[in-house]
mmCIF file of C-alpha atoms (C1' of nucleotides) in Angstrom:
data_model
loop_
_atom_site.group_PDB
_atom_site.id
_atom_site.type_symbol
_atom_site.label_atom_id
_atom_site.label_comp_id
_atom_site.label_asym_id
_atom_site.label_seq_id
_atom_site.Cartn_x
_atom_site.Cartn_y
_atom_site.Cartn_z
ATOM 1 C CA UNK A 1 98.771 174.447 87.128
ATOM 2 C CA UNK A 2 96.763 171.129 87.558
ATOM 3 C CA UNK A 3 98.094 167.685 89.151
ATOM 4 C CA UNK A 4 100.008 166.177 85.556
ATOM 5 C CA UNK A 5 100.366 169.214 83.461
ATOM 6 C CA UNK A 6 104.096 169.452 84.372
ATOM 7 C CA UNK A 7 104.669 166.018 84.267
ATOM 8 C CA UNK A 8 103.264 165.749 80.751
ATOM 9 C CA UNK A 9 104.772 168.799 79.799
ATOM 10 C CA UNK A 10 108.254 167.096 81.159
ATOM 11 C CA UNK A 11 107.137 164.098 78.931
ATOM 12 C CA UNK A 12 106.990 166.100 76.037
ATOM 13 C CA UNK A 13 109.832 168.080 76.845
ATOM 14 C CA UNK A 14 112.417 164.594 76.959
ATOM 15 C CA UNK A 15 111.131 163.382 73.941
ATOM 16 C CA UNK A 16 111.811 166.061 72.161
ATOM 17 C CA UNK A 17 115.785 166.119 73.648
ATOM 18 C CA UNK A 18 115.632 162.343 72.947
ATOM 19 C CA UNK A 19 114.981 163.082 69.586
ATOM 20 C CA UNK A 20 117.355 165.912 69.325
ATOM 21 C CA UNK A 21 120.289 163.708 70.790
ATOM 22 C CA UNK A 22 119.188 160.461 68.489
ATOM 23 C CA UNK A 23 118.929 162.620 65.660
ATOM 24 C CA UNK A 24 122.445 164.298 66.097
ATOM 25 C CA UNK A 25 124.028 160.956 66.980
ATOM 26 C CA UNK A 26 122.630 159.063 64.244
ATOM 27 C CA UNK A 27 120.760 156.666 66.870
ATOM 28 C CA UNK A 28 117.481 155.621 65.902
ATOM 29 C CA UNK A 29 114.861 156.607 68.154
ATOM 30 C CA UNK A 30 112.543 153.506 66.759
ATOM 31 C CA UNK A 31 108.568 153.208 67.929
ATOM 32 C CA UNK A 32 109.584 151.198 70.412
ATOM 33 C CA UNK A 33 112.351 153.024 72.347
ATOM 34 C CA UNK A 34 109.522 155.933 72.176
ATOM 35 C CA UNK A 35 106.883 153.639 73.182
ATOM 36 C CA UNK A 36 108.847 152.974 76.472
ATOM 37 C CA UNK A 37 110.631 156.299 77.149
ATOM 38 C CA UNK A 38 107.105 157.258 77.308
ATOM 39 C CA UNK A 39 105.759 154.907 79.413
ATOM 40 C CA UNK A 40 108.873 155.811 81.580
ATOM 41 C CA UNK A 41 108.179 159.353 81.585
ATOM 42 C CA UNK A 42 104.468 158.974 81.922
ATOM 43 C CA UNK A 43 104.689 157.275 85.404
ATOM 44 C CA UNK A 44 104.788 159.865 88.284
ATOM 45 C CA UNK A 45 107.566 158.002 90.108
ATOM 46 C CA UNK A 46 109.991 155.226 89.301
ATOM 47 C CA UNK A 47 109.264 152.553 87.111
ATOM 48 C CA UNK A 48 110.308 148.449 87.661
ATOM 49 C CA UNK A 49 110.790 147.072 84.173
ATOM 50 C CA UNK A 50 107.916 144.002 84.495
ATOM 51 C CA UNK A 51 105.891 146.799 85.268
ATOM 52 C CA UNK A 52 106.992 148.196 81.852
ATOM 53 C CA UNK A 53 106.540 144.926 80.296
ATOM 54 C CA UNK A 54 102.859 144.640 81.499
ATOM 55 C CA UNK A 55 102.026 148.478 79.556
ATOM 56 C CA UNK A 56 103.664 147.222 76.731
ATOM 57 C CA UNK A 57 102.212 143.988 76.246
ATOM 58 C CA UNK A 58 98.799 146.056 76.322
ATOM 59 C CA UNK A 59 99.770 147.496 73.346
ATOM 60 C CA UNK A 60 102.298 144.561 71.555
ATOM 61 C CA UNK A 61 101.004 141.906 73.748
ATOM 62 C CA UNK A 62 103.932 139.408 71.805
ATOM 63 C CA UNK A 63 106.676 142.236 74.299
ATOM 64 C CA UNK A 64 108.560 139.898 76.226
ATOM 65 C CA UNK A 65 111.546 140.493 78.773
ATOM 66 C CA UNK A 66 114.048 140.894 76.089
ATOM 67 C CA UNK A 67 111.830 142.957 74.821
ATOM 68 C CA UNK A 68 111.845 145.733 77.332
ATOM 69 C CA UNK A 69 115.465 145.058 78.957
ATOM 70 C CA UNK A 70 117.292 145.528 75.558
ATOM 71 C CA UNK A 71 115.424 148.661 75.217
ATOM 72 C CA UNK A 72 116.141 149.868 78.683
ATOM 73 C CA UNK A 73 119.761 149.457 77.824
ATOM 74 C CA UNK A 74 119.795 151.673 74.945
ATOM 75 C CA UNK A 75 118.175 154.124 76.679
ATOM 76 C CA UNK A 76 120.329 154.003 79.527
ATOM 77 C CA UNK A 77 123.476 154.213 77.242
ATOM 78 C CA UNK A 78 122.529 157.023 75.605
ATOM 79 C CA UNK A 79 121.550 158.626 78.745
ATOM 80 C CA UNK A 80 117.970 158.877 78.143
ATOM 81 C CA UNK A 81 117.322 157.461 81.875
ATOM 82 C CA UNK A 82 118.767 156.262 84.429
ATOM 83 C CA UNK A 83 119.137 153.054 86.408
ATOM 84 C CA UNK A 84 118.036 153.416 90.315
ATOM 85 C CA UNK A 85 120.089 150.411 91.716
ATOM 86 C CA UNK A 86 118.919 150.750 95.287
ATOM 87 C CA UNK A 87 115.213 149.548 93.960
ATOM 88 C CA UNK A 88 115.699 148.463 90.985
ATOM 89 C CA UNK A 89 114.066 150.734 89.096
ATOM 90 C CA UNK A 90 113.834 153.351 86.487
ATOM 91 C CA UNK A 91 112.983 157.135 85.639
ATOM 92 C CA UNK A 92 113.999 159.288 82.823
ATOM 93 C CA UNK A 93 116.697 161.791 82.665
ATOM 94 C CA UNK A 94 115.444 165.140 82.309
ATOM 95 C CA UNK A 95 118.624 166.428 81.255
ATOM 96 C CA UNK A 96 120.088 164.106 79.029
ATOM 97 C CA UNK A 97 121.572 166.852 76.973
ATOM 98 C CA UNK A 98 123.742 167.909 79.652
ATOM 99 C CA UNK A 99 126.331 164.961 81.427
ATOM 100 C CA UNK A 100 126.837 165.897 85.163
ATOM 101 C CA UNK A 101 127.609 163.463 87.728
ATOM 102 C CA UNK A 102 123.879 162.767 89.176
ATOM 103 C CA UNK A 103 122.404 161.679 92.233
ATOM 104 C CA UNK A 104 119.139 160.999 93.289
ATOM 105 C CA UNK A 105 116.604 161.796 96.589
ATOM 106 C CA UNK A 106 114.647 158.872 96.282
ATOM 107 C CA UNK A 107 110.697 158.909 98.204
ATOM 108 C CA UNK A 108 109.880 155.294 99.886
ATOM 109 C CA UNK A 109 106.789 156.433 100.121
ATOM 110 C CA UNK A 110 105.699 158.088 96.960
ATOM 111 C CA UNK A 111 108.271 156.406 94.560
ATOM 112 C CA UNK A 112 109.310 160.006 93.418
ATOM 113 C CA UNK A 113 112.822 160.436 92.531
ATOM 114 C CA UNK A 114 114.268 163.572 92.205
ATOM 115 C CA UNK A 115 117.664 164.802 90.789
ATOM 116 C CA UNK A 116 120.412 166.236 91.303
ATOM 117 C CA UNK A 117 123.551 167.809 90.195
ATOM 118 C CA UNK A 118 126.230 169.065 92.277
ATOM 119 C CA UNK A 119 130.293 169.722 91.149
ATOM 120 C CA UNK A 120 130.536 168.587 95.251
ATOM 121 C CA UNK A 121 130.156 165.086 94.434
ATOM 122 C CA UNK A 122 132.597 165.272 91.027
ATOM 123 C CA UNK A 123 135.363 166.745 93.983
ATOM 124 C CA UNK A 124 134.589 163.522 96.384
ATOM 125 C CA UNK A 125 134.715 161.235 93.691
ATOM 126 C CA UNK A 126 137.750 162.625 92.209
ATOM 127 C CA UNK A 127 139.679 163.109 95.382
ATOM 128 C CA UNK A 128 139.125 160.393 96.750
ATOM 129 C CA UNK A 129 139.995 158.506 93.415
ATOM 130 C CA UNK A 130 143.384 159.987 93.580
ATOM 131 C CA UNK A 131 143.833 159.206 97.280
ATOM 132 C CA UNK A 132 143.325 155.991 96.717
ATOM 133 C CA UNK A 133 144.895 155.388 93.151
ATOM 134 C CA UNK A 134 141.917 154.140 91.851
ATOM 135 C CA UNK A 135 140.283 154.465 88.352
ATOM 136 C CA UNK A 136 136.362 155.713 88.437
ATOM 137 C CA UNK A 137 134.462 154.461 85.701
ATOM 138 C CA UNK A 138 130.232 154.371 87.017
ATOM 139 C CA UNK A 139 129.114 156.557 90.427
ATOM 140 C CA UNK A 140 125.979 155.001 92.217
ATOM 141 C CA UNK A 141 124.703 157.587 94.362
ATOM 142 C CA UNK A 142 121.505 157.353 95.749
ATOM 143 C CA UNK A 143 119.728 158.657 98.952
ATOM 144 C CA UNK A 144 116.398 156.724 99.903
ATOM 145 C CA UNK A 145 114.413 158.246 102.273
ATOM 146 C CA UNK A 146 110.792 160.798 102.304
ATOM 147 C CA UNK A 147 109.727 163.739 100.685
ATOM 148 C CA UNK A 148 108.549 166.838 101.675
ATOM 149 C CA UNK A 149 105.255 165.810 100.152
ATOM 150 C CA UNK A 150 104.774 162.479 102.097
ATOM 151 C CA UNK A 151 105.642 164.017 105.386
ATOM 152 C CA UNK A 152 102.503 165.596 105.443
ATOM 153 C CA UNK B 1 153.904 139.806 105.153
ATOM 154 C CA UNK B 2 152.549 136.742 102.602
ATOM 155 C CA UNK B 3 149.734 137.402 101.018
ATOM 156 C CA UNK B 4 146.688 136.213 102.788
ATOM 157 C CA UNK B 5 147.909 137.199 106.131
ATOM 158 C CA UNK B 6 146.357 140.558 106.411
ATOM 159 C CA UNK B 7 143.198 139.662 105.552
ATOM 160 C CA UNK B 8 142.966 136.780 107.842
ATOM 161 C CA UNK B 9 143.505 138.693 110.745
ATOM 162 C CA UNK B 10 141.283 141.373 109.572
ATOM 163 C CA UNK B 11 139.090 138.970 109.236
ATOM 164 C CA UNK B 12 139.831 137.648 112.906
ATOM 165 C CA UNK B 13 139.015 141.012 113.677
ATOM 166 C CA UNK B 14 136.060 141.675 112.537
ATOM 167 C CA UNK B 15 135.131 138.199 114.384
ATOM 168 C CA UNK B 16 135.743 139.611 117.679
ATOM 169 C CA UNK B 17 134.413 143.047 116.531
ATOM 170 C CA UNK B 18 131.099 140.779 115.696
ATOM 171 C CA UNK B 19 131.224 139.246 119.008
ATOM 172 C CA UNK B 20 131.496 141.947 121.243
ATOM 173 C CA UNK B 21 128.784 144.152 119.323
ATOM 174 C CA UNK B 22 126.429 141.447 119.995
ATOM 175 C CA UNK B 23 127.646 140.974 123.060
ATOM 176 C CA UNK B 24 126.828 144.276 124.421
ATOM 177 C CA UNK B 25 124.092 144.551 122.124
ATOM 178 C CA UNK B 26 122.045 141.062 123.681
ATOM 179 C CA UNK B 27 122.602 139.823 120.179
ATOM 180 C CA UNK B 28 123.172 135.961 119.280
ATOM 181 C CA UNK B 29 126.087 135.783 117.287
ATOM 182 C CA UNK B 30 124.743 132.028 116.388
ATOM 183 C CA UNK B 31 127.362 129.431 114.988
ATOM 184 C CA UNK B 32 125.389 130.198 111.465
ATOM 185 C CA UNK B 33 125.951 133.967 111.790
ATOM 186 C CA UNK B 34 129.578 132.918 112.278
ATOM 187 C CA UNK B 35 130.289 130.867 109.803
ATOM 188 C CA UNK B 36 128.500 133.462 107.653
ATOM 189 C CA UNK B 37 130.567 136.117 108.270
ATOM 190 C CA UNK B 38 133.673 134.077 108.031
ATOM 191 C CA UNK B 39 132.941 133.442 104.500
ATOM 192 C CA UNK B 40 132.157 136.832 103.539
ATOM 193 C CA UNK B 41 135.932 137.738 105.094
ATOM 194 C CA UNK B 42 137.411 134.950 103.802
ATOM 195 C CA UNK B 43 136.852 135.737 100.202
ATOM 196 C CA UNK B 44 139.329 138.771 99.036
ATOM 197 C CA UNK B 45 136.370 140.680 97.264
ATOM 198 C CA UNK B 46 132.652 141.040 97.225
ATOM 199 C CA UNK B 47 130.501 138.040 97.449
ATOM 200 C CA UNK B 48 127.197 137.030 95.715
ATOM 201 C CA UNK B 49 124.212 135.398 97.945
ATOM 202 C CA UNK B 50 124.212 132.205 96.351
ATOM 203 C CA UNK B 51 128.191 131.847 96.134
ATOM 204 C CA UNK B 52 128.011 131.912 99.943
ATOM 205 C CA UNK B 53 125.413 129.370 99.521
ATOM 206 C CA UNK B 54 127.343 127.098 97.669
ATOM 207 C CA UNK B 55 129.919 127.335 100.274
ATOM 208 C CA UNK B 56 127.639 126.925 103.148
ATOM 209 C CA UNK B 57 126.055 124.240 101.746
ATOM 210 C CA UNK B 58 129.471 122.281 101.467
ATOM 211 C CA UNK B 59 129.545 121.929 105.538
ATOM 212 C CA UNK B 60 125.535 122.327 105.690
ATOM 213 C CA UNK B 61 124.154 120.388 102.873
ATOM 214 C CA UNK B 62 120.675 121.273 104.245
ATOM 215 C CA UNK B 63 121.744 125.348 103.787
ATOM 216 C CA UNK B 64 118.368 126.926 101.214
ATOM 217 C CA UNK B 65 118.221 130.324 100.100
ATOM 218 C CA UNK B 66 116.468 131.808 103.331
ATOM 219 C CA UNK B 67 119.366 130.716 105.250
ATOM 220 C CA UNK B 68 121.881 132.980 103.601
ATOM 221 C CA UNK B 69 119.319 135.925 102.914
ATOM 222 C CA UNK B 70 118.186 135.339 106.196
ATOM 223 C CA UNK B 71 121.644 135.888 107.671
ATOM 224 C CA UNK B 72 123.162 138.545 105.493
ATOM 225 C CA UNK B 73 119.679 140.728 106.975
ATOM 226 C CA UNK B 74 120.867 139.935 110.541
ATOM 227 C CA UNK B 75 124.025 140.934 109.421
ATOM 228 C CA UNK B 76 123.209 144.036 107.754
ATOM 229 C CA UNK B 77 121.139 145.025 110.581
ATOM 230 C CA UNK B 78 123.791 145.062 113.049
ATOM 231 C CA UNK B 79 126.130 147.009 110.717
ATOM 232 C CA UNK B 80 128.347 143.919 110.685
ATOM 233 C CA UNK B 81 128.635 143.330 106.524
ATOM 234 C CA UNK B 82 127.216 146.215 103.695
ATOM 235 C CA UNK B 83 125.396 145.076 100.320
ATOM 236 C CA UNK B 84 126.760 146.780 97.310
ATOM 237 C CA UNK B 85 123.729 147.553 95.128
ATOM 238 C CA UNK B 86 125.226 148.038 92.245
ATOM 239 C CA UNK B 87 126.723 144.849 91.965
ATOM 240 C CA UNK B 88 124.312 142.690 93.979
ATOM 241 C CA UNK B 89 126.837 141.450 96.391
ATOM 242 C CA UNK B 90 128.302 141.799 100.032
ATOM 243 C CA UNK B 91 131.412 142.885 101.836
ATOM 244 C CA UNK B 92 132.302 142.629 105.275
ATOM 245 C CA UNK B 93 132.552 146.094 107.269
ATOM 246 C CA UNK B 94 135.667 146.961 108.874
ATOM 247 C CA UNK B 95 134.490 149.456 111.312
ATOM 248 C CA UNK B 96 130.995 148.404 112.596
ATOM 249 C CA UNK B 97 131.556 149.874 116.163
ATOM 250 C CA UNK B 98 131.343 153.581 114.189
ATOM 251 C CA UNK B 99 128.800 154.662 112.583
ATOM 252 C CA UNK B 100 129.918 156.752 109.452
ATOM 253 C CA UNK B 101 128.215 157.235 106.509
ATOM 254 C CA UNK B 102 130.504 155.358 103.838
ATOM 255 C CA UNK B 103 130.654 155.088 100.227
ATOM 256 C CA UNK B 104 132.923 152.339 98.820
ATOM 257 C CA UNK B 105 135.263 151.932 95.909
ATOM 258 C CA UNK B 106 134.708 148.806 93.431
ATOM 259 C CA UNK B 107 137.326 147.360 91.500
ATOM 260 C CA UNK B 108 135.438 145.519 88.465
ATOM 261 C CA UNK B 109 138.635 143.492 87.584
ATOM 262 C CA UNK B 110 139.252 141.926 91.111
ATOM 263 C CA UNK B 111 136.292 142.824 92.691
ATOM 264 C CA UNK B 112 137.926 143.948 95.798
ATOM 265 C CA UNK B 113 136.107 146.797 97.696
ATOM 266 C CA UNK B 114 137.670 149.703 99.369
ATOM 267 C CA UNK B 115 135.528 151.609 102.197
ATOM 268 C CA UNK B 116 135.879 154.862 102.857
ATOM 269 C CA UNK B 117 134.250 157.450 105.173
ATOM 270 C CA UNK B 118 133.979 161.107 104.666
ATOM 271 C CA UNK B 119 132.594 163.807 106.221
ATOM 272 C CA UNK B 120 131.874 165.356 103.054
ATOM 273 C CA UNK B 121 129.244 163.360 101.881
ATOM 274 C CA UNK B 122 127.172 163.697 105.435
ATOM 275 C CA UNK B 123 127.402 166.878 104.118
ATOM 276 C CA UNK B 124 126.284 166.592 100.286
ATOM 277 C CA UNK B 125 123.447 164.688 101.958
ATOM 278 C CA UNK B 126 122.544 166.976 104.679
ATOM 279 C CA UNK B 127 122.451 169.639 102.819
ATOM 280 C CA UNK B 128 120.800 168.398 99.739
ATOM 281 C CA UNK B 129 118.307 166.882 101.536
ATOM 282 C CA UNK B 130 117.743 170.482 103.710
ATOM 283 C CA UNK B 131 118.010 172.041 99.840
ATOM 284 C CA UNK B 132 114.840 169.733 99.021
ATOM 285 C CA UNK B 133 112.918 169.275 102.167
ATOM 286 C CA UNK B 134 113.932 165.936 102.077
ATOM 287 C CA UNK B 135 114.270 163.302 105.020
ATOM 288 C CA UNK B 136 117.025 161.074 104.268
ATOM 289 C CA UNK B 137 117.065 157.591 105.601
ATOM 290 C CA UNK B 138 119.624 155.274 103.990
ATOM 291 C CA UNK B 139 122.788 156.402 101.875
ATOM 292 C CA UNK B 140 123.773 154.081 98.669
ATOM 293 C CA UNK B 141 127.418 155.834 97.323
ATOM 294 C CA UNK B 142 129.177 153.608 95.203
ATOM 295 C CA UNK B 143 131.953 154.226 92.748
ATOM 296 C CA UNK B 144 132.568 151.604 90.360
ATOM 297 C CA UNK B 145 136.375 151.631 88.775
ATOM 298 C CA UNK B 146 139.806 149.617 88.454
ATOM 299 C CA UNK B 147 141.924 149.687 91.379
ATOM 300 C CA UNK B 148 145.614 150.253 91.266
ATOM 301 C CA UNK B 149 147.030 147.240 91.599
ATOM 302 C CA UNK B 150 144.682 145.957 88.149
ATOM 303 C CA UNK B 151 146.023 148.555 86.233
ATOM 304 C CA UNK B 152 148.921 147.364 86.598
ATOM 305 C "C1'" DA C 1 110.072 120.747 136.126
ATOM 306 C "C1'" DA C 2 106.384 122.493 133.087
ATOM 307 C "C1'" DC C 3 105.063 126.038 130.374
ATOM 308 C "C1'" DA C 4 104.641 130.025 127.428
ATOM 309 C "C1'" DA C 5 106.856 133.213 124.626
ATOM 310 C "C1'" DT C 6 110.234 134.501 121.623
ATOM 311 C "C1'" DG C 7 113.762 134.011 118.437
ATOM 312 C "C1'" DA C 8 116.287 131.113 115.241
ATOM 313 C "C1'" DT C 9 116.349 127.800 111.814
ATOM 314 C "C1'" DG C 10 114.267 124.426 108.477
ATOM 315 C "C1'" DT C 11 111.455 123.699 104.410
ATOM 316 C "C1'" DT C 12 108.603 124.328 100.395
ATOM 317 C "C1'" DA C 13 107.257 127.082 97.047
ATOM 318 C "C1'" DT C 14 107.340 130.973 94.286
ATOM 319 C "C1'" DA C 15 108.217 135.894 93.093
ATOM 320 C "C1'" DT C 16 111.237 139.125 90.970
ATOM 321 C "C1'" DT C 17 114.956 140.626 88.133
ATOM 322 C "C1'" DA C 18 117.796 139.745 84.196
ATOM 323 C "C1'" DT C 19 120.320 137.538 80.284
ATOM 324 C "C1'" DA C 20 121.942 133.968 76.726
ATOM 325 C "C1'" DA C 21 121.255 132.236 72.359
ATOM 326 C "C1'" DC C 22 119.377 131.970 68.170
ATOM 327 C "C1'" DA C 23 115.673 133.360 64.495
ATOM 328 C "C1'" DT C 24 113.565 136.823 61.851
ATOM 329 C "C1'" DT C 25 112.687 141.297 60.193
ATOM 330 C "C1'" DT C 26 113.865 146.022 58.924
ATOM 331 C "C1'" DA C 27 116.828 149.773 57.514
ATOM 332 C "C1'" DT C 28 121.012 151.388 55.178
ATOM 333 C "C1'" DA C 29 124.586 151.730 52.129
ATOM 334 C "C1'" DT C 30 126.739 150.303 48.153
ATOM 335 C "C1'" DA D 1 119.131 144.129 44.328
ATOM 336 C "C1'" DT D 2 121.652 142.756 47.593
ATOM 337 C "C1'" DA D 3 124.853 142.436 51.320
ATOM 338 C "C1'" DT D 4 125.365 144.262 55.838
ATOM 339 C "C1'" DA D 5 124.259 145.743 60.119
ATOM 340 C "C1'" DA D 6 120.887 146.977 63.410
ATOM 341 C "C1'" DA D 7 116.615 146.057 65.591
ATOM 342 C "C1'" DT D 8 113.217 143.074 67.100
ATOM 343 C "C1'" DG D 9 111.077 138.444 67.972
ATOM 344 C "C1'" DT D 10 111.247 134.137 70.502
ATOM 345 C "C1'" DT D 11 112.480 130.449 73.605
ATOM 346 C "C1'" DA D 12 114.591 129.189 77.415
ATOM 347 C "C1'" DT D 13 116.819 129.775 81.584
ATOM 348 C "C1'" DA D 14 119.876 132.152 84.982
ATOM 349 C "C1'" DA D 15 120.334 134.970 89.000
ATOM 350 C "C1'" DT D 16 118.427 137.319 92.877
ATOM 351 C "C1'" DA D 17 115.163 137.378 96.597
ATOM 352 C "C1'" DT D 18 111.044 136.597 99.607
ATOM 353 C "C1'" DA D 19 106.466 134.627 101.471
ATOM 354 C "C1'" DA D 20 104.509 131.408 104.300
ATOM 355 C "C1'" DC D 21 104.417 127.999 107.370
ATOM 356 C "C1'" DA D 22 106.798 124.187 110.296
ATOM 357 C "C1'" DT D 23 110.008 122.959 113.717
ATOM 358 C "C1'" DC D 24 113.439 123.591 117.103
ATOM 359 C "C1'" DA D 25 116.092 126.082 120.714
ATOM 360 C "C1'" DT D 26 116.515 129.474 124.356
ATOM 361 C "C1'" DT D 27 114.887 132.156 127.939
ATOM 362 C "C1'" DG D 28 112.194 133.664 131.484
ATOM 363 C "C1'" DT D 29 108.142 132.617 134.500
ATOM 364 C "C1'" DT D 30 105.223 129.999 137.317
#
DNA sequence: AACAATGATGTTATATTATAACATTTATAT
DNA sequence: ATATAAATGTTATAATATAACATCATTGTT
């Protein structure tokens, strides 16, 4: 497989659930919110939202910072992507259809993200919740650092 | 005990903890670095940057941005205070003589922070990382919530 | 003491990230 | 068709953070 097939096969593939999940939801999944999820998706690692902002305004130069943060948020609350709050940052979800607890292996190098799921994290959060009587609503968890890939 | 009184000696505490890390370390605790980390203990939550600007500038009118960010990196450096990404803000850290990975509990009603140290996240990490040939560097775990005494 | 070197702080300017508030347009349901 | 709600457009500004260079203070060396 050549450099950007998966990637663009990934692309395809999250459109298609963010369809599937708008569709089913009764969100609408307008020209827009594709426009961006795309440009999201089509970026190898994670994405800052001016950066967004300057792809959009190449095709709608009148996009302003409204513009993309408003459609960031919808995305994010329908869990189309995800927020990386260590750089603030971006990537998509590649299984939005699915809601696990998610954390991230994040490349300083590369700007790769990958993710993960693990029931490990659901246990800390959880019993350490109940240790400490306290009410989880949003888990940040985030591990900067290199990738296999960069070492090299 | 009134309220008030644990957290000023904890914050007394942390003082001295301050001063003898830098101490040993051939650190300069400077009377800015002080005053710094006073502020950040003596607020009961997290603090914001430019809230502990405002407060510096009320005994240092001269005070500017760089002073605080300045600060808060010396401070981070030396383990002595932790930025919580996910809400943009700083806490002081109770146990900067050990070295633990931590992950922290945020109360979004009172904004007071919990830390808490676990072995089981080193080993989440660790093994993840192994799982993924990844090199971790720097650990962001934060769970966002309501705290017991705000449910109340 | 004079000096160089380093580290800390001061200062100006600007970059980056994000939202409030209100106007207009578009889609949807009755 | 028309009222309603949702989405987008637009202007302005808030909030967070750093670059770059100047000055001052401390320390160690001659």
């Amino acid at each position: 497989m050549r450099k950007g097939q998966k990637k663009l096969s990934a692309s395809l593939e999250a459109l298609k659930k963010a369809e599937a999940i708008c569709e089913s939801n009764g969100l609408k999944l307008t020209k827009l919110r594709k426009q961006v999820l795309n440009l999201i998706w089509k970026k190898p690692g994670y994405v800052k939202a001016y950066d967004l902002l300057d792809e959009l305004k190449k095709v709608d130069p009148s996009a302003k910072p409204p513009t993309v943060y408003r459609t960031l948020d919808f995305l994010m609350e329908n869990g189309l992507i995800h927020k990386i709050q260590s750089v603030n940052a971006f990537i998509g979800c590649p299984h939005p259809d699915e809601h696990n607890e998610c954390y991230f292996l994040i490349c300083d190098r590369c700007q790769k993200i990958e993710e993960c799921c693990s029931t490990k994290i659901n246990n800390v959060v959880s019993s350490t919740s109940k240790n400490n009587n306290f009410t989880p609503s949003k888990v940040t968890f985030e591990i900067a650092g290199t990738c296999q890939n960069c070492l090299n």
